[in-house]
PDB file of C-alpha atoms in Angstrom:
ATOM      1  CA  UNK N   1     -65.354  34.303  71.956  1.00 84.00           C
ATOM      2  CA  UNK N   2     -67.564  32.013  70.613  1.00 95.00           C
ATOM      3  CA  UNK N   3     -68.949  28.723  70.931  1.00 95.00           C
ATOM      4  CA  UNK N   4     -68.498  28.109  67.035  1.00 95.00           C
ATOM      5  CA  UNK N   5     -65.166  29.854  66.835  1.00 94.00           C
ATOM      6  CA  UNK N   6     -64.028  27.420  69.329  1.00 95.00           C
ATOM      7  CA  UNK N   7     -61.044  24.850  67.857  1.00 94.00           C
ATOM      8  CA  UNK N   8     -58.319  22.276  69.779  1.00 95.00           C
ATOM      9  CA  UNK N   9     -54.898  22.987  70.269  1.00 95.00           C
ATOM     10  CA  UNK N  10     -52.192  23.216  67.336  1.00 94.00           C
ATOM     11  CA  UNK N  11     -51.090  20.462  66.064  1.00 94.00           C
ATOM     12  CA  UNK N  12     -53.105  18.040  69.113  1.00 95.00           C
ATOM     13  CA  UNK N  13     -55.380  16.377  67.163  1.00 95.00           C
ATOM     14  CA  UNK N  14     -54.202  14.182  64.420  1.00 94.00           C
ATOM     15  CA  UNK N  15     -56.023  11.557  61.323  1.00 92.00           C
ATOM     16  CA  UNK N  16     -56.196   8.499  62.136  1.00 92.00           C
ATOM     17  CA  UNK N  17     -53.897   5.657  60.270  1.00 92.00           C
ATOM     18  CA  UNK N  18     -56.460   4.649  57.690  1.00 93.00           C
ATOM     19  CA  UNK N  19     -54.960   0.540  57.366  1.00 93.00           C
ATOM     20  CA  UNK N  20     -55.693  -1.644  53.654  1.00 92.00           C
ATOM     21  CA  UNK N  21     -56.778   1.306  51.261  1.00 93.00           C
ATOM     22  CA  UNK N  22     -54.909   0.265  48.747  1.00 93.00           C
ATOM     23  CA  UNK N  23     -50.974   0.693  47.825  1.00 91.00           C
ATOM     24  CA  UNK N  24     -50.769   3.875  47.556  1.00 92.00           C
ATOM     25  CA  UNK N  25     -52.293   4.249  50.901  1.00 91.00           C
ATOM     26  CA  UNK N  26     -48.522   3.075  52.596  1.00 91.00           C
ATOM     27  CA  UNK N  27     -50.250   1.030  54.364  1.00 93.00           C
ATOM     28  CA  UNK N  28     -52.608  -1.784  52.102  1.00 91.00           C
ATOM     29  CA  UNK N  29     -51.176  -4.899  51.431  1.00 92.00           C
ATOM     30  CA  UNK N  30     -50.409  -6.438  54.892  1.00 93.00           C
ATOM     31  CA  UNK N  31     -51.737  -3.867  57.028  1.00 93.00           C
ATOM     32  CA  UNK N  32     -49.368  -3.133  58.944  1.00 92.00           C
ATOM     33  CA  UNK N  33     -49.411  -6.654  59.512  1.00 94.00           C
ATOM     34  CA  UNK N  34     -46.217  -8.252  58.415  1.00 93.00           C
ATOM     35  CA  UNK N  35     -45.740 -11.455  56.319  1.00 95.00           C
ATOM     36  CA  UNK N  36     -47.673 -14.382  57.620  1.00 93.00           C
ATOM     37  CA  UNK N  37     -47.826 -16.239  61.377  1.00 90.00           C
ATOM     38  CA  UNK N  38     -51.165 -15.803  63.689  1.00 89.00           C
ATOM     39  CA  UNK N  39     -51.003 -11.911  64.151  1.00 91.00           C
ATOM     40  CA  UNK N  40     -50.973 -11.588  60.562  1.00 94.00           C
ATOM     41  CA  UNK N  41     -54.373 -13.679  60.196  1.00 93.00           C
ATOM     42  CA  UNK N  42     -57.686 -12.809  61.117  1.00 92.00           C
ATOM     43  CA  UNK N  43     -59.494 -13.644  64.068  1.00 93.00           C
ATOM     44  CA  UNK N  44     -56.299 -13.725  66.207  1.00 92.00           C
ATOM     45  CA  UNK N  45     -56.822 -13.861  70.038  1.00 93.00           C
ATOM     46  CA  UNK N  46     -54.053 -15.032  72.269  1.00 90.00           C
ATOM     47  CA  UNK N  47     -54.618 -16.622  75.116  1.00 90.00           C
ATOM     48  CA  UNK N  48     -53.564 -15.007  77.843  1.00 91.00           C
ATOM     49  CA  UNK N  49     -50.366 -16.455  79.424  1.00 91.00           C
ATOM     50  CA  UNK N  50     -48.920 -17.609  75.920  1.00 91.00           C
ATOM     51  CA  UNK N  51     -45.103 -17.806  74.809  1.00 92.00           C
ATOM     52  CA  UNK N  52     -45.101 -18.534  71.586  1.00 87.00           C
ATOM     53  CA  UNK N  53     -44.880 -21.785  72.785  1.00 90.00           C
ATOM     54  CA  UNK N  54     -42.925 -21.279  75.657  1.00 94.00           C
ATOM     55  CA  UNK N  55     -42.803 -23.695  78.412  1.00 95.00           C
ATOM     56  CA  UNK N  56     -45.247 -19.920  80.540  1.00 94.00           C
ATOM     57  CA  UNK N  57     -44.674 -19.351  83.770  1.00 93.00           C
ATOM     58  CA  UNK N  58     -47.261 -20.237  85.481  1.00 91.00           C
ATOM     59  CA  UNK N  59     -46.494 -24.249  84.808  1.00 92.00           C
ATOM     60  CA  UNK N  60     -42.558 -23.893  85.290  1.00 93.00           C
ATOM     61  CA  UNK N  61     -42.958 -21.130  88.781  1.00 92.00           C
ATOM     62  CA  UNK N  62     -43.494 -24.962  90.927  1.00 89.00           C
ATOM     63  CA  UNK N  63     -46.534 -24.446  93.679  1.00 86.00           C
ATOM     64  CA  UNK N  64     -46.892 -26.631  96.490  1.00 87.00           C
ATOM     65  CA  UNK N  65     -48.639 -26.295  99.565  1.00 88.00           C
ATOM     66  CA  UNK N  66     -52.405 -24.894 100.482  1.00 89.00           C
ATOM     67  CA  UNK N  67     -52.737 -21.082 101.206  1.00 86.00           C
ATOM     68  CA  UNK N  68     -55.968 -20.891 103.850  1.00 91.00           C
ATOM     69  CA  UNK N  69     -57.552 -17.109 102.296  1.00 92.00           C
ATOM     70  CA  UNK N  70     -59.747 -17.422 105.669  1.00 96.00           C
ATOM     71  CA  UNK N  71     -56.606 -17.253 107.559  1.00 94.00           C
ATOM     72  CA  UNK N  72     -56.827 -14.419 110.421  1.00 94.00           C
ATOM     73  CA  UNK N  73     -53.130 -13.341 110.749  1.00 96.00           C
ATOM     74  CA  UNK N  74     -52.702 -11.798 114.770  1.00 96.00           C
ATOM     75  CA  UNK N  75     -49.496  -9.935 116.720  1.00 96.00           C
ATOM     76  CA  UNK N  76     -48.564 -12.539 119.559  1.00 96.00           C
ATOM     77  CA  UNK N  77     -48.448 -10.585 122.985  1.00 96.00           C
ATOM     78  CA  UNK N  78     -46.552 -13.099 126.145  1.00 95.00           C
ATOM     79  CA  UNK N  79     -48.015 -12.385 129.492  1.00 95.00           C
ATOM     80  CA  UNK N  80     -44.215 -11.767 130.452  1.00 94.00           C
ATOM     81  CA  UNK N  81     -44.806  -8.786 127.885  1.00 94.00           C
ATOM     82  CA  UNK N  82     -47.872  -7.798 130.110  1.00 94.00           C
ATOM     83  CA  UNK N  83     -46.159  -8.466 133.808  1.00 94.00           C
ATOM     84  CA  UNK N  84     -42.936  -6.202 132.266  1.00 93.00           C
ATOM     85  CA  UNK N  85     -45.612  -3.879 131.325  1.00 93.00           C
ATOM     86  CA  UNK N  86     -47.911  -3.445 134.005  1.00 92.00           C
ATOM     87  CA  UNK N  87     -44.323  -3.521 136.630  1.00 92.00           C
ATOM     88  CA  UNK N  88     -42.514  -0.410 134.939  1.00 92.00           C
ATOM     89  CA  UNK N  89     -46.252   1.089 134.198  1.00 90.00           C
ATOM     90  CA  UNK N  90     -48.480   0.267 137.266  1.00 90.00           C
ATOM     91  CA  UNK N  91     -51.155   0.240 134.731  1.00 89.00           C
ATOM     92  CA  UNK N  92     -53.926  -2.644 135.337  1.00 91.00           C
ATOM     93  CA  UNK N  93     -56.017  -2.027 132.492  1.00 94.00           C
ATOM     94  CA  UNK N  94     -54.170  -3.023 129.093  1.00 94.00           C
ATOM     95  CA  UNK N  95     -56.271  -2.088 126.128  1.00 93.00           C
ATOM     96  CA  UNK N  96     -55.152  -1.860 121.616  1.00 94.00           C
ATOM     97  CA  UNK N  97     -54.640   1.805 122.029  1.00 94.00           C
ATOM     98  CA  UNK N  98     -52.079   0.364 125.269  1.00 94.00           C
ATOM     99  CA  UNK N  99     -50.293  -1.805 123.106  1.00 94.00           C
ATOM    100  CA  UNK N 100     -50.098   0.475 120.162  1.00 94.00           C
ATOM    101  CA  UNK N 101     -49.365   3.641 122.350  1.00 94.00           C
ATOM    102  CA  UNK N 102     -46.384   0.695 123.557  1.00 93.00           C
ATOM    103  CA  UNK N 103     -45.111   0.516 120.149  1.00 93.00           C
ATOM    104  CA  UNK N 104     -46.584  -3.787 120.651  1.00 93.00           C
ATOM    105  CA  UNK N 105     -48.936  -3.381 117.846  1.00 95.00           C
ATOM    106  CA  UNK N 106     -50.004  -1.026 114.776  1.00 95.00           C
ATOM    107  CA  UNK N 107     -53.267   0.031 113.512  1.00 93.00           C
ATOM    108  CA  UNK N 108     -54.700  -3.006 111.955  1.00 93.00           C
ATOM    109  CA  UNK N 109     -53.093  -5.651 114.059  1.00 94.00           C
ATOM    110  CA  UNK N 110     -55.359  -7.964 116.230  1.00 96.00           C
ATOM    111  CA  UNK N 111     -54.118  -9.248 119.310  1.00 96.00           C
ATOM    112  CA  UNK N 112     -53.761 -12.440 120.454  1.00 97.00           C
ATOM    113  CA  UNK N 113     -52.667 -13.548 124.421  1.00 96.00           C
ATOM    114  CA  UNK N 114     -49.834 -16.372 124.209  1.00 96.00           C
ATOM    115  CA  UNK N 115     -48.976 -17.884 127.716  1.00 94.00           C
ATOM    116  CA  UNK N 116     -45.011 -17.819 127.965  1.00 94.00           C
ATOM    117  CA  UNK N 117     -44.615 -16.625 131.510  1.00 92.00           C
ATOM    118  CA  UNK N 118     -46.044 -15.573 134.576  1.00 92.00           C
ATOM    119  CA  UNK N 119     -48.077 -12.746 135.723  1.00 92.00           C
ATOM    120  CA  UNK N 120     -47.886 -12.029 139.563  1.00 90.00           C
ATOM    121  CA  UNK N 121     -50.074  -8.711 139.299  1.00 89.00           C
ATOM    122  CA  UNK N 122     -54.329  -8.457 138.812  1.00 92.00           C
ATOM    123  CA  UNK N 123     -54.615  -7.681 135.370  1.00 93.00           C
ATOM    124  CA  UNK N 124     -57.335  -6.095 133.071  1.00 94.00           C
ATOM    125  CA  UNK N 125     -56.712  -7.331 129.267  1.00 95.00           C
ATOM    126  CA  UNK N 126     -58.356  -6.682 126.574  1.00 96.00           C
ATOM    127  CA  UNK N 127     -57.018  -8.668 123.538  1.00 96.00           C
ATOM    128  CA  UNK N 128     -58.569 -10.394 120.608  1.00 96.00           C
ATOM    129  CA  UNK N 129     -57.739 -13.915 121.218  1.00 96.00           C
ATOM    130  CA  UNK N 130     -56.112 -15.615 124.431  1.00 96.00           C
ATOM    131  CA  UNK N 131     -54.376 -19.334 124.266  1.00 96.00           C
ATOM    132  CA  UNK N 132     -55.408 -21.122 127.356  1.00 96.00           C
ATOM    133  CA  UNK N 133     -52.359 -21.655 129.421  1.00 95.00           C
ATOM    134  CA  UNK N 134     -52.935 -17.277 129.364  1.00 95.00           C
ATOM    135  CA  UNK N 135     -56.132 -16.597 129.992  1.00 95.00           C
ATOM    136  CA  UNK N 136     -55.789 -19.452 133.177  1.00 94.00           C
ATOM    137  CA  UNK N 137     -52.808 -17.971 134.416  1.00 94.00           C
ATOM    138  CA  UNK N 138     -53.836 -14.162 134.159  1.00 94.00           C
ATOM    139  CA  UNK N 139     -57.256 -15.360 135.964  1.00 94.00           C
ATOM    140  CA  UNK N 140     -55.143 -17.211 138.508  1.00 93.00           C
ATOM    141  CA  UNK N 141     -54.105 -14.101 139.428  1.00 92.00           C
ATOM    142  CA  UNK N 142     -57.130 -12.896 139.717  1.00 93.00           C
ATOM    143  CA  UNK N 143     -56.899 -10.417 136.220  1.00 93.00           C
ATOM    144  CA  UNK N 144     -59.774 -10.294 134.037  1.00 93.00           C
ATOM    145  CA  UNK N 145     -59.517 -11.629 130.230  1.00 94.00           C
ATOM    146  CA  UNK N 146     -61.879  -9.565 127.744  1.00 94.00           C
ATOM    147  CA  UNK N 147     -62.531  -9.647 124.045  1.00 94.00           C
ATOM    148  CA  UNK N 148     -62.452  -7.698 121.567  1.00 89.00           C
TER     149      UNK N 148
END
């Protein structure tokens, strides 16, 4: 086999459609564009979202409110949940891996500890954010808060 004898597979290469080469070609006249209308004209380009004069989707759909693109979503964990975990497992250090192992958060979540409930055990909690009431009740019980 030589490089000069290589050929593409049978049927894989086709001649391109030659448009506007006279009526004898079968594709002369309107050159496959049909009769009249904007699409038959030269220089035609359609605006994105144009629906032929019908009210376009971006104008039909109601829009209201404000979405802050910089918003940070936290997974909330309350103090009463940590208290029940501390009682059942006798753990004193709660970090991301511990919460993940117990199914409270997922891999890419950020944790915020909230102040619902009471804690009466000195624990060390590692989280991305703490509410003010949570920090006060954890430190009042002799615990420690560590921001990740």
